GROMACS .gro file of N, CA and C in nm:
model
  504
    1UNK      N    1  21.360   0.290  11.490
    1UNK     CA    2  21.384   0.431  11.512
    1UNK      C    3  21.421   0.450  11.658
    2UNK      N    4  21.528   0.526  11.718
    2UNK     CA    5  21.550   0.516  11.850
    2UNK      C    6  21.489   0.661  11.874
    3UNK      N    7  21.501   0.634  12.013
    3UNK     CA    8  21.377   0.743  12.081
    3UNK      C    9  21.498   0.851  12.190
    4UNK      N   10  21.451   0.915  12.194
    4UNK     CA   11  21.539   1.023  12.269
    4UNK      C   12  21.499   1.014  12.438
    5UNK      N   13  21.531   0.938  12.500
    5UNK     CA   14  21.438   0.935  12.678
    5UNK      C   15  21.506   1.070  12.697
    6UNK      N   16  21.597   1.195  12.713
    6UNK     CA   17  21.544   1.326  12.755
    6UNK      C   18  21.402   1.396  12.684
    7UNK      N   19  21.370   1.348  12.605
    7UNK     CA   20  21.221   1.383  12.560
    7UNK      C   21  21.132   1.308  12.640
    8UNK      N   22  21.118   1.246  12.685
    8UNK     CA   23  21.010   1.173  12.735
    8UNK      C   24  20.993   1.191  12.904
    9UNK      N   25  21.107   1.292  12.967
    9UNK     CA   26  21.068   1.321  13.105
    9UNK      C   27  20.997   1.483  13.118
   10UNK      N   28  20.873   1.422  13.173
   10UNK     CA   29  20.786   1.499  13.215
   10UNK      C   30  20.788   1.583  13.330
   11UNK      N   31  20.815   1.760  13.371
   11UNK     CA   32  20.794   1.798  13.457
   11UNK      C   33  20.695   1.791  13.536
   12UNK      N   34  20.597   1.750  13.666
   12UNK     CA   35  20.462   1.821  13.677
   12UNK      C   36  20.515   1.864  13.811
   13UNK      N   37  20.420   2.008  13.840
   13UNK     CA   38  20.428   2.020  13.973
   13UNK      C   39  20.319   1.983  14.036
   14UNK      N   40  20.268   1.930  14.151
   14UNK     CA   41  20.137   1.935  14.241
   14UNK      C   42  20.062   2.025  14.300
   15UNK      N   43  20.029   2.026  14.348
   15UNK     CA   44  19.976   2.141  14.480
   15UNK      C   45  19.807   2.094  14.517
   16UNK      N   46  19.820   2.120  14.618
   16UNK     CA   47  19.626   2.125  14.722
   16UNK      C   48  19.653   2.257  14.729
   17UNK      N   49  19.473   2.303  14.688
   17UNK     CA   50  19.429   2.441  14.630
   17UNK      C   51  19.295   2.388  14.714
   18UNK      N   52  19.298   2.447  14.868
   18UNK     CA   53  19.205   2.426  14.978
   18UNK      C   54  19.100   2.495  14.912
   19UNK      N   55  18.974   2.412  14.966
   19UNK     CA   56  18.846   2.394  14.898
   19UNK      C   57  18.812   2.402  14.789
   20UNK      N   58  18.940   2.371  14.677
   20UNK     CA   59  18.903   2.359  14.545
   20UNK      C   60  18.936   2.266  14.459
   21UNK      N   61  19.039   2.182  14.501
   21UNK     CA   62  19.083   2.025  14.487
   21UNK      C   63  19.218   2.064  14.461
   22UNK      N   64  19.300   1.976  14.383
   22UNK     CA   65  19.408   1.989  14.334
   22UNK      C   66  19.420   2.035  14.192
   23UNK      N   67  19.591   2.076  14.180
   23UNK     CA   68  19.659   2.158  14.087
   23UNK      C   69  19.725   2.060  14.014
   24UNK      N   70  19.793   2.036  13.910
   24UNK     CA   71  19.853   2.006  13.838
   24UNK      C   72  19.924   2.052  13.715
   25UNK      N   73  20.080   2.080  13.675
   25UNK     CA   74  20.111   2.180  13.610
   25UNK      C   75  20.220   2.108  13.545
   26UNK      N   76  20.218   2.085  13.394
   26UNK     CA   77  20.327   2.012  13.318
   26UNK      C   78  20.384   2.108  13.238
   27UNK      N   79  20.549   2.120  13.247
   27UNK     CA   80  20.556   2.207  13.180
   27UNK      C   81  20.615   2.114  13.019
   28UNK      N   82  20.565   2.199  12.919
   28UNK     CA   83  20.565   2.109  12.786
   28UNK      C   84  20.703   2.136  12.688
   29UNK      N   85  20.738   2.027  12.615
   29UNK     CA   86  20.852   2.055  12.534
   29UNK      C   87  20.892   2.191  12.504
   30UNK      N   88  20.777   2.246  12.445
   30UNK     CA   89  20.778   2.404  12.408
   30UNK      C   90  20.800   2.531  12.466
   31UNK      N   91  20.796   2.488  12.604
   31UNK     CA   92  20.820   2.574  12.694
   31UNK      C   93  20.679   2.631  12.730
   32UNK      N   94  20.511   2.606  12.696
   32UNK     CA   95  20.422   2.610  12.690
   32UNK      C   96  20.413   2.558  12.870
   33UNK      N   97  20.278   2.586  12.909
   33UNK     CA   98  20.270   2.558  13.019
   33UNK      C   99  20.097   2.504  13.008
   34UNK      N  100  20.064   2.365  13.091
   34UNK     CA  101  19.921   2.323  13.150
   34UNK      C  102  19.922   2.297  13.240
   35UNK      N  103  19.832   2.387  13.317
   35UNK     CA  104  19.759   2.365  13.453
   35UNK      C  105  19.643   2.273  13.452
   36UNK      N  106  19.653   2.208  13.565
   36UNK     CA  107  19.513   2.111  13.530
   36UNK      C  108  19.442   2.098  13.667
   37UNK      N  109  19.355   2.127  13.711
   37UNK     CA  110  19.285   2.172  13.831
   37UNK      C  111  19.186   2.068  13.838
   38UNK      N  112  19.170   1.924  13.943
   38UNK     CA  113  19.111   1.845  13.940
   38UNK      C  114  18.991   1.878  14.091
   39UNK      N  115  18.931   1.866  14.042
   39UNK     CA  116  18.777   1.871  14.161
   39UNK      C  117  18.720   1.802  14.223
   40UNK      N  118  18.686   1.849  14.314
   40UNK     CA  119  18.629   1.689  14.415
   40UNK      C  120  18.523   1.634  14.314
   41UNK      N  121  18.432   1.725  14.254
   41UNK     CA  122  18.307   1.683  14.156
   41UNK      C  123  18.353   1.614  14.020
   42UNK      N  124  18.488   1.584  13.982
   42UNK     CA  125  18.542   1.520  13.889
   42UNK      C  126  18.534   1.598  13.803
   43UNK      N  127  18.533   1.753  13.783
   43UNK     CA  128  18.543   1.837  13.658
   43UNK      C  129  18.682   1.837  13.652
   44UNK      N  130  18.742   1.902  13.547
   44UNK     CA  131  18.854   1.901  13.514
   44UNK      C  132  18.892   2.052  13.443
   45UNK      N  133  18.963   2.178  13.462
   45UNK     CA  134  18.998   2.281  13.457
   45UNK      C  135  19.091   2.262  13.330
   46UNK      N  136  19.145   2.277  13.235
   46UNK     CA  137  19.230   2.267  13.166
   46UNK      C  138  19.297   2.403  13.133
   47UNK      N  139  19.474   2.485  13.159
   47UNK     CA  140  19.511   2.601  13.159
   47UNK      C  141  19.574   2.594  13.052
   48UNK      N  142  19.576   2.663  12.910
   48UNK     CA  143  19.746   2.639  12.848
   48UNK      C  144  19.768   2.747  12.874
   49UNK      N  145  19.920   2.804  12.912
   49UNK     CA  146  19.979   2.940  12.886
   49UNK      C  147  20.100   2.900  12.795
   50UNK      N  148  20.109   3.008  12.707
   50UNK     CA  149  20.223   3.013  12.618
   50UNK      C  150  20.346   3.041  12.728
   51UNK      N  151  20.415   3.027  12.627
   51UNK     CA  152  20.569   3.046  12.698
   51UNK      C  153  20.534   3.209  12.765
   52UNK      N  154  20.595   3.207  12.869
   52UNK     CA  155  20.609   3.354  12.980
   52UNK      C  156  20.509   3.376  12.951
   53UNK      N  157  20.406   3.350  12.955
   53UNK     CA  158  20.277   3.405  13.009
   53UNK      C  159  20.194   3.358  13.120
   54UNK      N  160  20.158   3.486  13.200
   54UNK     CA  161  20.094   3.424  13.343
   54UNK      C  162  19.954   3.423  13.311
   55UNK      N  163  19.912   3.479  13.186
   55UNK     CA  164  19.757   3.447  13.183
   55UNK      C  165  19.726   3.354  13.068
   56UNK      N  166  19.593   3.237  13.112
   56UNK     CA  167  19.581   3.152  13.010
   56UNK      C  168  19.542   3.179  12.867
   57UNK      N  169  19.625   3.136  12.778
   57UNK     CA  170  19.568   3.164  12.608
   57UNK      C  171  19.426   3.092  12.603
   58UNK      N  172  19.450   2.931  12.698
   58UNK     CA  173  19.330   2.865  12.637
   58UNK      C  174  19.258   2.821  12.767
   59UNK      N  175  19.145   2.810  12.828
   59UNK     CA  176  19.058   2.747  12.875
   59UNK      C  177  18.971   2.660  12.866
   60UNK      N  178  19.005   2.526  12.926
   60UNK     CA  179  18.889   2.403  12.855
   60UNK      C  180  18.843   2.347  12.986
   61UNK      N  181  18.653   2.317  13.033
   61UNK     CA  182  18.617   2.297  13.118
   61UNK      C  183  18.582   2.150  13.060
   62UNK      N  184  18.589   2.082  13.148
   62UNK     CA  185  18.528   1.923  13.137
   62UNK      C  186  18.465   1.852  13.221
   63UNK      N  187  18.336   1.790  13.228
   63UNK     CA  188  18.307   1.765  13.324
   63UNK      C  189  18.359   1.602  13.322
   64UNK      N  190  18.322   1.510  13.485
   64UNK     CA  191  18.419   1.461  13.495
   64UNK      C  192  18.404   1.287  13.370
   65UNK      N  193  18.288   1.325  13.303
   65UNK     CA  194  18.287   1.174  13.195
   65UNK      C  195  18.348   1.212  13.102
   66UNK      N  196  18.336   1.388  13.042
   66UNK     CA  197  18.434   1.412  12.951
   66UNK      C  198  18.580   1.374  12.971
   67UNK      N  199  18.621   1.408  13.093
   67UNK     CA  200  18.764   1.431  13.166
   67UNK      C  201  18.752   1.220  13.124
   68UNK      N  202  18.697   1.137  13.165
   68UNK     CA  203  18.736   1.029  13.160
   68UNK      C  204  18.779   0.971  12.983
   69UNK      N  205  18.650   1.039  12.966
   69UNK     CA  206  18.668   0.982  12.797
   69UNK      C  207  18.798   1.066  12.723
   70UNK      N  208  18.870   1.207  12.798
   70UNK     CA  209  18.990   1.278  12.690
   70UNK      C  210  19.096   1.111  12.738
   71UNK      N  211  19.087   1.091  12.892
   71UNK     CA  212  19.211   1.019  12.952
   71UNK      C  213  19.207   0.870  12.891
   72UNK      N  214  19.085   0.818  12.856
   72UNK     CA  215  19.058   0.740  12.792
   72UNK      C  216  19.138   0.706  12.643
   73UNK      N  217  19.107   0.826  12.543
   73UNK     CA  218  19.183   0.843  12.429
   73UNK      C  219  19.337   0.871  12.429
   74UNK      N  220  19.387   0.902  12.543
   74UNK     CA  221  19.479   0.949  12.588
   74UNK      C  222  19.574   0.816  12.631
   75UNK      N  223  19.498   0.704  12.647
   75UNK     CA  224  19.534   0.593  12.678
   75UNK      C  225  19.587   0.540  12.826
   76UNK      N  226  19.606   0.650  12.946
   76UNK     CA  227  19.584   0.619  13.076
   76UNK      C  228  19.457   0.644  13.110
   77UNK      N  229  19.501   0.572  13.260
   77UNK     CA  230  19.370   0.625  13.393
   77UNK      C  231  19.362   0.768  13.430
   78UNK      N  232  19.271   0.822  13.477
   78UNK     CA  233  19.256   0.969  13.492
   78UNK      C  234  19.315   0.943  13.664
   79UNK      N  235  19.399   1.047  13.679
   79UNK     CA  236  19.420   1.105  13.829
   79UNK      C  237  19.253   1.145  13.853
   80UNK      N  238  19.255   1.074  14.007
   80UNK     CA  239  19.125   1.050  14.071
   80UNK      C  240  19.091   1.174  14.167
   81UNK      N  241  19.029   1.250  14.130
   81UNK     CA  242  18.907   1.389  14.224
   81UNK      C  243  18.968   1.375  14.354
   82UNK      N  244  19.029   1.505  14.417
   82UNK     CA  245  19.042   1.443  14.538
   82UNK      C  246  18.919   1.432  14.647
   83UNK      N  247  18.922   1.393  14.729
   83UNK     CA  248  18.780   1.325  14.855
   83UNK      C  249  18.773   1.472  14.922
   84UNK      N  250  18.637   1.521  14.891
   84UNK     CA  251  18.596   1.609  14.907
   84UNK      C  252  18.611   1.632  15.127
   85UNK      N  253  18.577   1.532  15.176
   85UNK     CA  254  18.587   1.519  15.293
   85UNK      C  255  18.683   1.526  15.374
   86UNK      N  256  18.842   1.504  15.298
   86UNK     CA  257  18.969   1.499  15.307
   86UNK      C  258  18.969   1.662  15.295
   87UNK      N  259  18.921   1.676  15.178
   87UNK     CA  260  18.986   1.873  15.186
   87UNK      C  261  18.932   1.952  15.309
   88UNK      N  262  18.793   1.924  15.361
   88UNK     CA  263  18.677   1.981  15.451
   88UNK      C  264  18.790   1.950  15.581
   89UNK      N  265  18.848   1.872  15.579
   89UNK     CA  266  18.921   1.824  15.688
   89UNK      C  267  19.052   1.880  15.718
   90UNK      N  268  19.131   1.885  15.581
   90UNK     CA  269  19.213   1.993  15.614
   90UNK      C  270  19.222   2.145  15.597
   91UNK      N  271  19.094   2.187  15.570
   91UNK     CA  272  19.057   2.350  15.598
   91UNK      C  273  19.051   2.364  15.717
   92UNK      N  274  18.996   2.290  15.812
   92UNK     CA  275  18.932   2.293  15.911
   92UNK      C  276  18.814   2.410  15.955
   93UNK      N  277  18.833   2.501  16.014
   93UNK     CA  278  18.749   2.609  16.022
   93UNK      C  279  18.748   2.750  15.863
   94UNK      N  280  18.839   2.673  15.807
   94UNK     CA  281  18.880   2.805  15.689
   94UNK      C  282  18.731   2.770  15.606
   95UNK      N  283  18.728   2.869  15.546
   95UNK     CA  284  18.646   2.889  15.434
   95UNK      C  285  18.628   2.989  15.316
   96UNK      N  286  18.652   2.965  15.205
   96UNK     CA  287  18.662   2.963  15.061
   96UNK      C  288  18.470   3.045  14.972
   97UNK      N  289  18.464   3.121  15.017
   97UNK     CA  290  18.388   3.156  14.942
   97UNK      C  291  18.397   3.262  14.773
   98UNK      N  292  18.319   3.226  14.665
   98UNK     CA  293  18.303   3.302  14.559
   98UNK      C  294  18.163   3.383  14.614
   99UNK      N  295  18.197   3.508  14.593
   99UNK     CA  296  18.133   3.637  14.608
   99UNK      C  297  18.150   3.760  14.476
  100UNK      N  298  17.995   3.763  14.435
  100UNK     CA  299  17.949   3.844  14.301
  100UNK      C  300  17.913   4.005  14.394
  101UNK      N  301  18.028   4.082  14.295
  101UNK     CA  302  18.026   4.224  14.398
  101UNK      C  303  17.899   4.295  14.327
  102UNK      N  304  17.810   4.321  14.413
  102UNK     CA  305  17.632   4.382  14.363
  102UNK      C  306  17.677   4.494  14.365
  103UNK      N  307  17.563   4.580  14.261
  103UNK     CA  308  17.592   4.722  14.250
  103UNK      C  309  17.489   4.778  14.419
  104UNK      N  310  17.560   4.871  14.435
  104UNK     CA  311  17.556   4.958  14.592
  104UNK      C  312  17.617   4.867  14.684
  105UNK      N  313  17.682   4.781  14.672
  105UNK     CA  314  17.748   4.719  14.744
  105UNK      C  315  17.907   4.831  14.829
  106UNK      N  316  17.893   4.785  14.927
  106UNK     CA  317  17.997   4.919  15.021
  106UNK      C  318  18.158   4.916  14.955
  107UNK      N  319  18.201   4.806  14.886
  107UNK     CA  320  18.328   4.766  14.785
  107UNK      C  321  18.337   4.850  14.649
  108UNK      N  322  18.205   4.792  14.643
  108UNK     CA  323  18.192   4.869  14.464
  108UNK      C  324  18.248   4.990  14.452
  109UNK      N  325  18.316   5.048  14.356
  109UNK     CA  326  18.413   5.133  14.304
  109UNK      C  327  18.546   5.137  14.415
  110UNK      N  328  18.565   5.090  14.472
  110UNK     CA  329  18.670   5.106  14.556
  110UNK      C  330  18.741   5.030  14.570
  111UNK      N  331  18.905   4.996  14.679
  111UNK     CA  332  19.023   4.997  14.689
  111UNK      C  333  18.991   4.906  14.814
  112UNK      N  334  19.101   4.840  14.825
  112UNK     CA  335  19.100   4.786  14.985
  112UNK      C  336  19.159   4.886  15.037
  113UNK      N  337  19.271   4.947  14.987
  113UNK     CA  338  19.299   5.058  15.090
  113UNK      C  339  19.220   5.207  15.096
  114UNK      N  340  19.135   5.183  15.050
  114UNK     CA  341  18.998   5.263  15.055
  114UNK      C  342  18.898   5.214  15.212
  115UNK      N  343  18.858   5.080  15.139
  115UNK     CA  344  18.783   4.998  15.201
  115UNK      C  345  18.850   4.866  15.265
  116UNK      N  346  18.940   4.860  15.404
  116UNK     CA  347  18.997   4.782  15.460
  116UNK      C  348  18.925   4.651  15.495
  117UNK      N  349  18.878   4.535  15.398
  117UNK     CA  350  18.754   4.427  15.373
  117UNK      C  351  18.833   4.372  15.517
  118UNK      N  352  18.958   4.337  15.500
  118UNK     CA  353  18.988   4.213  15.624
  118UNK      C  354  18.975   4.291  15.764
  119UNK      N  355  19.057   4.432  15.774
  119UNK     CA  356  19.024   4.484  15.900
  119UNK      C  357  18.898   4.502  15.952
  120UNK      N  358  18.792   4.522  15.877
  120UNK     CA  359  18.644   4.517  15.878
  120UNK      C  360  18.547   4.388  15.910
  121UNK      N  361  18.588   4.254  15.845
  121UNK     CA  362  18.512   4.166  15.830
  121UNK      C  363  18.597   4.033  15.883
  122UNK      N  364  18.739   4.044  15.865
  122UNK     CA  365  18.849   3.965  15.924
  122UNK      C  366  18.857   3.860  15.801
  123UNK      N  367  18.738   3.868  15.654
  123UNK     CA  368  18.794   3.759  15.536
  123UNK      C  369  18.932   3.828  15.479
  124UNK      N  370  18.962   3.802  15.370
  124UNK     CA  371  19.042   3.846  15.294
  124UNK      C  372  18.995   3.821  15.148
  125UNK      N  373  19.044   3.902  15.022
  125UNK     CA  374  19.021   3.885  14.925
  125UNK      C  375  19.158   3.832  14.875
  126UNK      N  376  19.163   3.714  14.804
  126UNK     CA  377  19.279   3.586  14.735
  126UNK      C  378  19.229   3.616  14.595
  127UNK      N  379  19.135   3.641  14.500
  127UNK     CA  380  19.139   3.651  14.378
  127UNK      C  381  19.054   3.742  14.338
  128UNK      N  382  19.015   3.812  14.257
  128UNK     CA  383  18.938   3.844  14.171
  128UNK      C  384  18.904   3.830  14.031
  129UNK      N  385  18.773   3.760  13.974
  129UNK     CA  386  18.760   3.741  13.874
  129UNK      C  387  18.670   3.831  13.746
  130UNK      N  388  18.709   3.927  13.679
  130UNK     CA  389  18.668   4.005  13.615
  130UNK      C  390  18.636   3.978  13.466
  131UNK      N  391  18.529   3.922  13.444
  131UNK     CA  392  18.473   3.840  13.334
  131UNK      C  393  18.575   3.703  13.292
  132UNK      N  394  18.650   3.711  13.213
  132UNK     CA  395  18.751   3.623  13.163
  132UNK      C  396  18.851   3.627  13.260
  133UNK      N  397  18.926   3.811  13.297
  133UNK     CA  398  19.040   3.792  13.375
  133UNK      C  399  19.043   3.773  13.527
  134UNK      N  400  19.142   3.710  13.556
  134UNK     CA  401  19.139   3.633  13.642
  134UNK      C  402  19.272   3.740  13.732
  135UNK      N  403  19.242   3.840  13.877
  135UNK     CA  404  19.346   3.901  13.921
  135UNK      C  405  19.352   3.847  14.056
  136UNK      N  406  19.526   3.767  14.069
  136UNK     CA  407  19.523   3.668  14.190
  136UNK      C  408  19.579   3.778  14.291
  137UNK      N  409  19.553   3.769  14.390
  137UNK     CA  410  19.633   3.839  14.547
  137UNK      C  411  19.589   3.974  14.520
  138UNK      N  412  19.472   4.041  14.449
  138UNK     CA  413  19.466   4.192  14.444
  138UNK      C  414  19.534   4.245  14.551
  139UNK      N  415  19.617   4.395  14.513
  139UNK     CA  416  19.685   4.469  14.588
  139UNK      C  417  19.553   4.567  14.631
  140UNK      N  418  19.638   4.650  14.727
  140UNK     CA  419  19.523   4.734  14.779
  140UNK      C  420  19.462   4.831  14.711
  141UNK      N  421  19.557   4.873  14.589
  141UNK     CA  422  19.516   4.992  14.478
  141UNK      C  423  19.433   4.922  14.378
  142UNK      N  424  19.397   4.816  14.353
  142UNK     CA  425  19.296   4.744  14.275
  142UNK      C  426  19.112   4.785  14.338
  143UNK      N  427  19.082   4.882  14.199
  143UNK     CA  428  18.974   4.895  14.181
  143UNK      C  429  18.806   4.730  14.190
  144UNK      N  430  18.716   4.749  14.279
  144UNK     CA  431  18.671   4.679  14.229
  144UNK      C  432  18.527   4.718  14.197
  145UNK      N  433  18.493   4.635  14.106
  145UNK     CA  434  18.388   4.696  13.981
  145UNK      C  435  18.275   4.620  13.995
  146UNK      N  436  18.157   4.674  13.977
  146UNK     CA  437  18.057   4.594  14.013
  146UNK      C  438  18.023   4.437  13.925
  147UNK      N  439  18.009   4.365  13.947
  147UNK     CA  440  18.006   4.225  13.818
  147UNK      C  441  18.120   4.147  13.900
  148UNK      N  442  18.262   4.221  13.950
  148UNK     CA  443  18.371   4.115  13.988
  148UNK      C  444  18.306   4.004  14.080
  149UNK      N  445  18.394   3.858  14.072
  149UNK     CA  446  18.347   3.794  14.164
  149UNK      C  447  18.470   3.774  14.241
  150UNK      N  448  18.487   3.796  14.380
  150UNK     CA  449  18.554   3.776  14.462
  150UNK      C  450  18.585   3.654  14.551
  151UNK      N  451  18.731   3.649  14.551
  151UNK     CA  452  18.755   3.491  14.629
  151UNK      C  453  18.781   3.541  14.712
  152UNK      N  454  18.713   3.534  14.875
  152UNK     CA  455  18.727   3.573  15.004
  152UNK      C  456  18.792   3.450  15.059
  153UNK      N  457  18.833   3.443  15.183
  153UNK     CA  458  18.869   3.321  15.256
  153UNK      C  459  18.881   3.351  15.420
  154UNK      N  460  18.828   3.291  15.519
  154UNK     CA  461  18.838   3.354  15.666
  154UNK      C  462  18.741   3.230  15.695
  155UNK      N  463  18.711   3.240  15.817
  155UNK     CA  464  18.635   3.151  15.913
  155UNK      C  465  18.475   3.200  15.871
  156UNK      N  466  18.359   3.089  15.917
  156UNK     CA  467  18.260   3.130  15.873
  156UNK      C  468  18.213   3.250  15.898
  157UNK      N  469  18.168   3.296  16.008
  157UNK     CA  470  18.174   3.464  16.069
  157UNK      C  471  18.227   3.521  15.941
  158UNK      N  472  18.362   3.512  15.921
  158UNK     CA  473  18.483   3.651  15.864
  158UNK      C  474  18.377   3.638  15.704
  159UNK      N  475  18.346   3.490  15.627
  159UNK     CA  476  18.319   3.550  15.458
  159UNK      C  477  18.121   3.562  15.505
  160UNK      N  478  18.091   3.527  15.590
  160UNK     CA  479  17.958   3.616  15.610
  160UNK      C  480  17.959   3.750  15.643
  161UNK      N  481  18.037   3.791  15.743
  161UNK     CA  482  18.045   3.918  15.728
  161UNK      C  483  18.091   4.006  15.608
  162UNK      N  484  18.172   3.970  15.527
  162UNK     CA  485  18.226   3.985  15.371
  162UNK      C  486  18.137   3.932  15.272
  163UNK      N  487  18.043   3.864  15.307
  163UNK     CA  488  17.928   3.860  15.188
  163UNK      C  489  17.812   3.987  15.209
  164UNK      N  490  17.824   4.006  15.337
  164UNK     CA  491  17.718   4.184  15.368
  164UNK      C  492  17.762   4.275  15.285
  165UNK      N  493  17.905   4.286  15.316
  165UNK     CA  494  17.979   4.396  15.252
  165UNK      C  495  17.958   4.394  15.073
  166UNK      N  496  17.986   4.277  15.040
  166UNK     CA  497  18.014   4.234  14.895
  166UNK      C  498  17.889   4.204  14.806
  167UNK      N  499  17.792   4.118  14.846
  167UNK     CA  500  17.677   4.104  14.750
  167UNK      C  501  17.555   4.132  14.833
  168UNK      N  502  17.557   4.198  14.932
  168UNK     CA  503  17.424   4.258  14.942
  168UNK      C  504  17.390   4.380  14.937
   0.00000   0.00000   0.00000
């Protein structure tokens, strides 16, 4: 049976996702899309999105013996966690904190352009995660609700001062 080699080339893209390991993103025959988010701790993130969709249909967490035993059945080696010490190294002073917004917290019900977090604290907010959904780069008209967990990022100072604001 002959084989078609334009079927058999694989898109992936890469990326370093500072203090959270690396990205990985194949896009599939179908036009389907997997993200695969590898961790210094060897967990393994698994994204599918259907065709044109920016949010995931499916989510699969693995930790990293599961992640060995899918790559296992899979019949390669698993791409290796990147070195946690390597990422610490190229943040340098940055820092990546997840922050759970408490109720009476000075954020809660409000806007950044309400509540100016970076002019105030000098972090910034990069994601918000609202149970399942996941809202990347919130704009300034984005409500936030008590329960969200917030991805801040700034120097140590900037997400301590943004953890006062945010979960205490």
């Amino acid at each position: 049976m002959a084989t078609d080699s334009s079927n058999l080339a694989v898109n992936v893209r890469e990326a370093t996702l500072p203090g959270i390991g690396k990205k990985y993103v194949l896009s599939l025959h179908n036009e389907d899309n997997l993200a695969i988010i590898v961790k210094p701790d060897g967990e393994r993130q698994i994204y599918h999105f259907l065709e044109g969709d920016d949010r995931p249909h499916d989510v699969f967490k693995l930790n990293a013996a599961e992640a060995q035993q899918v790559a296992n059945l899979l019949g390669k080696t698993m791409v290796g966690a990147p070195e946690l010490d390597k990422l610490e190294l190229a943040l340098g002073d940055i820092e990546l904190e997840w922050l759970k917004l408490k109720e009476g917290a000075l954020l809660a019900g409000k806007t950044l352009e309400q509540f100016p977090l970076r002019s105030k604290t000098g972090a910034s907010v990069v994601a918000v995660m609202r149970g399942d959904h996941a809202i990347p780069n919130p704009d300034i008209t984005t409500v936030f609700e008590v329960g969200d967990t917030l991805l801040v990022i700034g120097s140590h100072e900037q997400t301590e001062a943004a953890r006062a604001v945010i979960s205490e």
